Amino acid sequence: MDNTTVLTFTLTAYAVMKNKSGFFTLFLLLYLLIITLNLILLTLIQQTKKLHQPMNVFTFLLCLNELYGSTAFLPPTMSLLLSKTYEIPVKHCLAQVYVLHSYASLEFSFLALMAYDRYLAICYPLHYHGIMSHSRMGKIIALAVAWPNIIFLCYYSITLQLTFCGRFIPKLYCVNMEVVKNSCSMPAYISIVGLLLILVLILPQLLMVLFSYVQISRVCRKLPKESRCNALKTCIPHLLSLMIYTIGSIFEIIQTRFNMNHVVAEARIFMSLFFVIIPSLFNPVVYGLGTQLIRVYLLKRLMGNKVLSERKAKTLRQPKSTG
């Protein structure tokens, strides 16, 4: 970074945003809602021993990742909305690049693990707990976290060695390819390496998801109708999360790899926001309400607090004995 000729990048997408105070209020409310929803689910799973099952552990990790990604995006975004120059220091931009890319990679890794978990639970119900033992689950999680981070770090190390002469990024936040485009002399191979990186990061998880659901569909066809419906119901939260992630990824790849100047600014802003904000809001809701066991314990916790409050109020209203 000592050879960097530019000290700040300008995120030009902010210049076309109208009513910035309104956006600031909206982002603040969204961030508070994201924190609240994810913390509720994290606390519930952490404090309820009967929820310490593999699928719920993966849900716990997914919620942690939502907090990780949204915190890398929303606070800096709110800060820039209050700025008149929309500038971000190069070092802060590079840090945001790492966090957002690792967030996206970890998101897909955890979703792939969830698909594999559903495959084992539906296709091998009698052997499920033996296969997904605590020690094996720990190894799988360690691999799911280490793999995307190591692969991306190899590519990210190239970015860290670039010098920057350009200073404009046409987005609300920093992404690696837009940063690289501002380098004084972009290596010819870096775009190819970037595409190969995406393939290496996505292919193992994608194959795991496809394999899991092919096997699930094969087994479900042999089950009675009621059993088939019950099995598929357990997959609905995961399929919805996977769909949201896929849409966000497509939006992000389109914006990064293709010229989007012909698209109206509002549409580009929506596509940028979708990738980080929607999964962070959607996942704790879909798993909190869509997973029966979590929903039951959440209602128990809420009803338990309500009953306790009613009993306390009733006790306070009772007249004290003078005898």
Coordinates of C-alpha atoms in Angstrom, one line a residue:
M1 CA 0.0 0.0 0.0
D2 CA 3.0 2.4 0.3
N3 CA 3.1 2.8 -3.5
T4 CA -0.6 3.8 -3.8
T5 CA -0.9 7.1 -5.6
V6 CA -4.6 7.6 -4.7
L7 CA -5.6 7.9 -1.0
T8 CA -9.4 7.7 -1.4
F9 CA -12.0 6.3 -3.8
T10 CA -15.2 8.1 -4.7
L11 CA -18.3 5.9 -4.7
T12 CA -20.3 7.7 -7.5
A13 CA -23.6 5.9 -7.0
Y14 CA -24.3 8.2 -4.0
A15 CA -24.3 11.2 -6.3
V16 CA -27.5 10.1 -8.1
M17 CA -29.4 9.2 -4.9
K18 CA -32.2 11.7 -4.0
N19 CA -33.5 12.3 -0.5
K20 CA -30.3 11.1 1.2
S21 CA -31.7 11.9 4.7
G22 CA -34.6 9.5 3.9
F23 CA -32.2 6.8 2.8
F24 CA -30.1 7.3 6.0
T25 CA -33.2 6.8 8.1
L26 CA -34.3 3.8 6.1
F27 CA -30.8 2.2 6.4
L28 CA -30.7 2.9 10.1
L29 CA -34.0 1.2 10.6
L30 CA -33.1 -1.7 8.4
Y31 CA -29.8 -2.2 10.3
L32 CA -31.5 -2.2 13.7
L33 CA -34.1 -4.6 12.4
I34 CA -31.3 -6.9 11.0
I35 CA -29.5 -6.9 14.3
T36 CA -32.7 -7.5 16.3
L37 CA -34.0 -10.4 14.1
N38 CA -30.6 -12.2 13.9
L39 CA -29.8 -11.7 17.6
I40 CA -33.2 -13.1 18.6
L41 CA -32.5 -16.3 16.6
L42 CA -28.9 -16.5 17.7
T43 CA -29.9 -16.2 21.4
L44 CA -32.7 -18.7 21.1
I45 CA -30.5 -21.3 19.5
Q46 CA -27.6 -20.7 21.9
Q47 CA -29.7 -20.9 25.0
T48 CA -31.9 -23.9 24.0
K49 CA -30.0 -27.2 24.2
K50 CA -32.7 -29.0 22.2
L51 CA -31.9 -26.7 19.3
H52 CA -28.2 -27.7 19.2
Q53 CA -28.9 -29.9 16.2
P54 CA -26.8 -29.7 13.0
M55 CA -29.4 -27.8 10.9
N56 CA -29.9 -25.3 13.7
V57 CA -26.1 -24.9 14.2
F58 CA -25.9 -24.1 10.5
T59 CA -28.7 -21.6 10.9
F60 CA -26.8 -20.0 13.8
L61 CA -23.7 -19.7 11.6
L62 CA -25.8 -18.2 8.8
C63 CA -27.2 -15.5 11.2
L64 CA -23.7 -14.7 12.4
N65 CA -22.7 -14.2 8.8
E66 CA -25.7 -11.9 8.1
L67 CA -24.5 -9.7 11.0
Y68 CA -20.9 -9.8 9.6
G69 CA -21.9 -8.8 6.1
S70 CA -24.5 -6.2 6.9
T71 CA -22.2 -4.5 9.4
A72 CA -19.5 -4.2 6.7
F73 CA -22.1 -2.5 4.4
L74 CA -24.7 -0.5 6.3
P75 CA -22.7 1.6 8.8
P76 CA -20.2 2.8 6.1
T77 CA -23.1 3.4 3.8
M78 CA -24.9 5.6 6.4
S79 CA -21.6 7.5 7.0
L80 CA -21.2 8.2 3.3
L81 CA -24.8 9.4 3.0
L82 CA -23.9 12.1 5.5
S83 CA -20.8 13.0 3.4
K84 CA -20.7 15.5 0.6
T85 CA -17.7 13.9 -1.2
Y86 CA -18.7 10.2 -1.0
E87 CA -15.1 9.3 -0.5
I88 CA -13.8 6.3 1.3
P89 CA -10.1 5.8 2.2
V90 CA -8.4 3.1 0.1
K91 CA -7.5 1.0 3.1
H92 CA -11.1 1.1 4.3
C93 CA -12.3 0.2 0.8
L94 CA -10.0 -2.8 0.6
A95 CA -11.1 -4.0 4.0
Q96 CA -14.7 -3.7 2.9
V97 CA -13.8 -5.7 -0.2
Y98 CA -12.5 -8.6 1.9
V99 CA -15.4 -8.6 4.3
L100 CA -18.1 -8.5 1.6
H101 CA -16.5 -11.1 -0.6
S102 CA -15.9 -13.4 2.4
Y103 CA -19.5 -12.8 3.5
A104 CA -20.8 -13.9 0.1
S105 CA -18.5 -17.0 0.0
L106 CA -19.4 -18.1 3.5
E107 CA -23.1 -17.6 2.8
F108 CA -23.0 -20.1 0.0
S109 CA -20.9 -22.5 2.0
F110 CA -23.4 -22.6 4.8
L111 CA -26.3 -23.0 2.4
A112 CA -24.4 -25.9 0.8
L113 CA -24.0 -27.5 4.3
M114 CA -27.7 -27.0 4.9
A115 CA -28.5 -28.8 1.7
Y116 CA -26.2 -31.7 2.6
D117 CA -27.9 -31.9 6.1
R118 CA -31.3 -32.1 4.5
Y119 CA -30.0 -34.9 2.2
L120 CA -28.8 -36.9 5.2
A121 CA -31.9 -36.3 7.3
I122 CA -34.3 -37.4 4.5
C123 CA -32.3 -40.1 2.7
Y124 CA -30.6 -41.7 5.8
P125 CA -32.9 -40.8 8.8
L126 CA -31.8 -43.8 10.9
H127 CA -28.1 -43.1 10.5
Y128 CA -28.4 -39.3 10.5
H129 CA -27.1 -38.6 14.0
G130 CA -24.3 -41.1 13.6
I131 CA -23.1 -39.5 10.4
M132 CA -23.6 -35.9 11.7
S133 CA -21.8 -36.4 15.0
H134 CA -20.5 -33.4 16.8
S135 CA -16.9 -34.1 15.9
R136 CA -17.7 -34.6 12.2
M137 CA -19.9 -31.5 12.1
G138 CA -17.1 -29.5 13.6
K139 CA -14.7 -30.7 10.8
I140 CA -17.3 -29.9 8.1
I141 CA -17.8 -26.4 9.5
A142 CA -14.1 -25.7 9.7
L143 CA -13.7 -26.8 6.1
A144 CA -16.6 -24.7 5.0
V145 CA -15.1 -21.6 6.7
A146 CA -11.5 -22.2 5.7
W147 CA -12.0 -23.1 2.0
P148 CA -13.6 -19.9 0.7
N149 CA -11.3 -17.7 2.8
I150 CA -8.1 -19.3 1.7
I151 CA -9.2 -19.3 -2.0
F152 CA -10.2 -15.6 -1.9
L153 CA -7.1 -14.6 0.0
C154 CA -5.0 -15.9 -2.8
Y155 CA -6.7 -13.6 -5.2
Y156 CA -7.1 -10.8 -2.8
S157 CA -3.3 -10.7 -2.3
I158 CA -2.9 -9.7 -5.9
T159 CA -5.2 -6.7 -5.3
L160 CA -3.3 -5.6 -2.3
Q161 CA -0.1 -5.3 -4.4
L162 CA -1.7 -3.0 -7.1
T163 CA -1.1 0.7 -7.2
F164 CA -4.2 2.9 -7.9
C165 CA -4.4 5.9 -10.3
G166 CA -8.2 5.9 -10.9
R167 CA -10.5 6.8 -8.0
F168 CA -14.1 6.3 -9.1
I169 CA -16.2 3.3 -8.2
P170 CA -19.8 3.3 -9.6
K171 CA -21.4 1.5 -6.7
L172 CA -22.6 2.1 -3.1
Y173 CA -19.7 -0.1 -1.7
C174 CA -16.4 -1.5 -2.7
V175 CA -16.0 -4.8 -4.6
N176 CA -12.8 -6.3 -5.8
M177 CA -13.3 -6.0 -9.6
E178 CA -14.2 -2.3 -9.4
V179 CA -11.2 -1.6 -7.3
V180 CA -8.9 -3.5 -9.7
K181 CA -10.3 -1.4 -12.6
N182 CA -8.8 1.7 -10.9
S183 CA -5.2 0.2 -10.8
C184 CA -2.5 2.1 -12.7
S185 CA -1.7 -1.0 -14.8
M186 CA -4.2 -3.8 -14.4
P187 CA -2.5 -7.2 -15.1
A188 CA -4.0 -8.9 -18.2
Y189 CA -4.5 -12.1 -16.3
I190 CA -6.4 -10.7 -13.3
S191 CA -9.8 -10.9 -15.0
I192 CA -9.3 -14.5 -16.0
V193 CA -8.1 -15.3 -12.5
G194 CA -11.2 -13.7 -11.1
L195 CA -13.5 -15.8 -13.3
L196 CA -11.5 -19.0 -12.3
L197 CA -11.8 -17.9 -8.6
I198 CA -15.6 -17.6 -8.9
L199 CA -15.7 -21.1 -10.4
V200 CA -13.4 -22.6 -7.7
L201 CA -15.4 -20.9 -5.0
I202 CA -18.8 -21.9 -6.3
L203 CA -18.4 -25.3 -8.0
P204 CA -17.9 -27.5 -4.9
Q205 CA -20.8 -26.0 -3.1
L206 CA -23.0 -26.0 -6.2
L207 CA -22.3 -29.6 -6.8
M208 CA -23.1 -30.4 -3.2
V209 CA -26.5 -28.6 -3.4
L210 CA -27.4 -30.2 -6.8
F211 CA -26.4 -33.7 -5.6
S212 CA -28.3 -33.3 -2.3
Y213 CA -31.6 -32.2 -4.0
V214 CA -31.3 -34.8 -6.7
Q215 CA -31.0 -37.5 -4.1
I216 CA -33.8 -35.9 -2.0
S217 CA -36.2 -35.9 -5.0
R218 CA -35.3 -39.5 -5.8
V219 CA -36.1 -40.7 -2.3
C220 CA -39.2 -38.6 -2.0
R221 CA -40.7 -40.1 -5.1
K222 CA -40.7 -43.5 -3.3
L223 CA -42.4 -42.1 -0.1
P224 CA -46.1 -42.0 0.7
K225 CA -47.7 -38.7 -0.1
E226 CA -47.9 -37.5 3.6
S227 CA -44.3 -38.5 4.3
R228 CA -43.1 -36.9 1.1
C229 CA -44.9 -33.6 2.0
N230 CA -43.4 -33.6 5.5
A231 CA -39.9 -34.2 4.2
L232 CA -40.2 -31.5 1.6
K233 CA -41.6 -29.0 4.2
T234 CA -38.3 -29.2 6.0
C235 CA -36.5 -28.1 2.8
I236 CA -38.7 -25.0 2.2
P237 CA -36.7 -22.5 4.4
H238 CA -33.4 -23.6 2.8
L239 CA -34.8 -23.5 -0.8
L240 CA -36.1 -19.9 -0.1
S241 CA -32.8 -18.8 1.3
L242 CA -31.0 -20.4 -1.6
M243 CA -33.3 -18.6 -4.1
I244 CA -32.7 -15.2 -2.5
Y245 CA -28.9 -15.8 -2.5
T246 CA -28.9 -16.8 -6.1
I247 CA -30.9 -13.7 -7.2
G248 CA -28.5 -11.5 -5.2
S249 CA -25.5 -13.2 -6.7
I250 CA -26.8 -12.8 -10.3
F251 CA -27.4 -9.1 -9.6
E252 CA -23.9 -8.7 -8.3
I253 CA -22.2 -10.6 -11.1
I254 CA -24.2 -8.6 -13.8
Q255 CA -23.2 -5.3 -12.2
T256 CA -19.5 -6.2 -11.9
R257 CA -19.0 -7.9 -15.2
F258 CA -21.1 -5.8 -17.6
N259 CA -21.6 -2.1 -18.4
M260 CA -24.7 -1.0 -16.5
N261 CA -24.7 2.7 -17.6
H262 CA -27.8 2.1 -19.7
V263 CA -29.8 0.9 -16.6
V264 CA -31.6 3.6 -14.6
A265 CA -29.7 4.5 -11.3
E266 CA -32.6 3.4 -9.1
A267 CA -32.5 -0.1 -10.5
R268 CA -28.7 -0.3 -10.0
I269 CA -29.1 0.9 -6.4
F270 CA -31.8 -1.8 -5.8
M271 CA -29.6 -4.5 -7.2
S272 CA -26.7 -3.4 -5.0
L273 CA -28.9 -3.3 -1.9
F274 CA -30.5 -6.7 -2.6
F275 CA -27.3 -8.7 -2.2
V276 CA -26.6 -7.7 1.4
I277 CA -29.8 -6.4 2.9
I278 CA -32.4 -8.9 1.7
P279 CA -30.7 -12.1 2.9
S280 CA -29.9 -10.5 6.3
L281 CA -33.6 -9.7 6.8
F282 CA -35.1 -12.7 5.1
N283 CA -33.0 -15.6 6.6
P284 CA -33.8 -15.1 10.3
V285 CA -37.5 -14.7 9.5
V286 CA -37.7 -17.7 7.2
Y287 CA -35.8 -20.0 9.6
G288 CA -37.5 -18.5 12.7
L289 CA -41.0 -19.0 11.3
G290 CA -40.4 -21.8 8.8
T291 CA -38.5 -24.3 11.0
Q292 CA -41.1 -26.0 13.2
L293 CA -38.8 -26.7 16.2
I294 CA -37.4 -23.2 16.3
R295 CA -40.9 -21.7 15.9
V296 CA -42.1 -23.9 18.8
Y297 CA -39.3 -22.8 21.2
L298 CA -39.6 -19.2 20.1
L299 CA -43.3 -19.2 20.9
K300 CA -42.6 -20.9 24.2
R301 CA -40.1 -18.2 25.1
L302 CA -42.4 -15.4 24.1
M303 CA -45.5 -17.0 25.9
G304 CA -43.4 -17.8 28.9
N305 CA -42.3 -14.2 29.3
K306 CA -45.9 -13.1 28.8
V307 CA -47.2 -15.5 31.4
L308 CA -44.5 -14.5 33.8
S309 CA -45.3 -10.8 33.3
E310 CA -49.1 -11.5 33.9
R311 CA -48.4 -13.4 37.1
K312 CA -46.1 -10.6 38.3
A313 CA -48.8 -8.0 37.6
K314 CA -51.4 -10.1 39.3
T315 CA -49.2 -10.4 42.4
L316 CA -48.7 -6.7 42.6
R317 CA -52.5 -6.0 42.3
Q318 CA -53.3 -8.4 45.2
P319 CA -53.8 -6.6 48.6
K320 CA -51.1 -7.3 51.1
S321 CA -52.0 -9.2 54.2
T322 CA -52.0 -7.1 57.4
G323 CA -52.0 -10.1 59.7

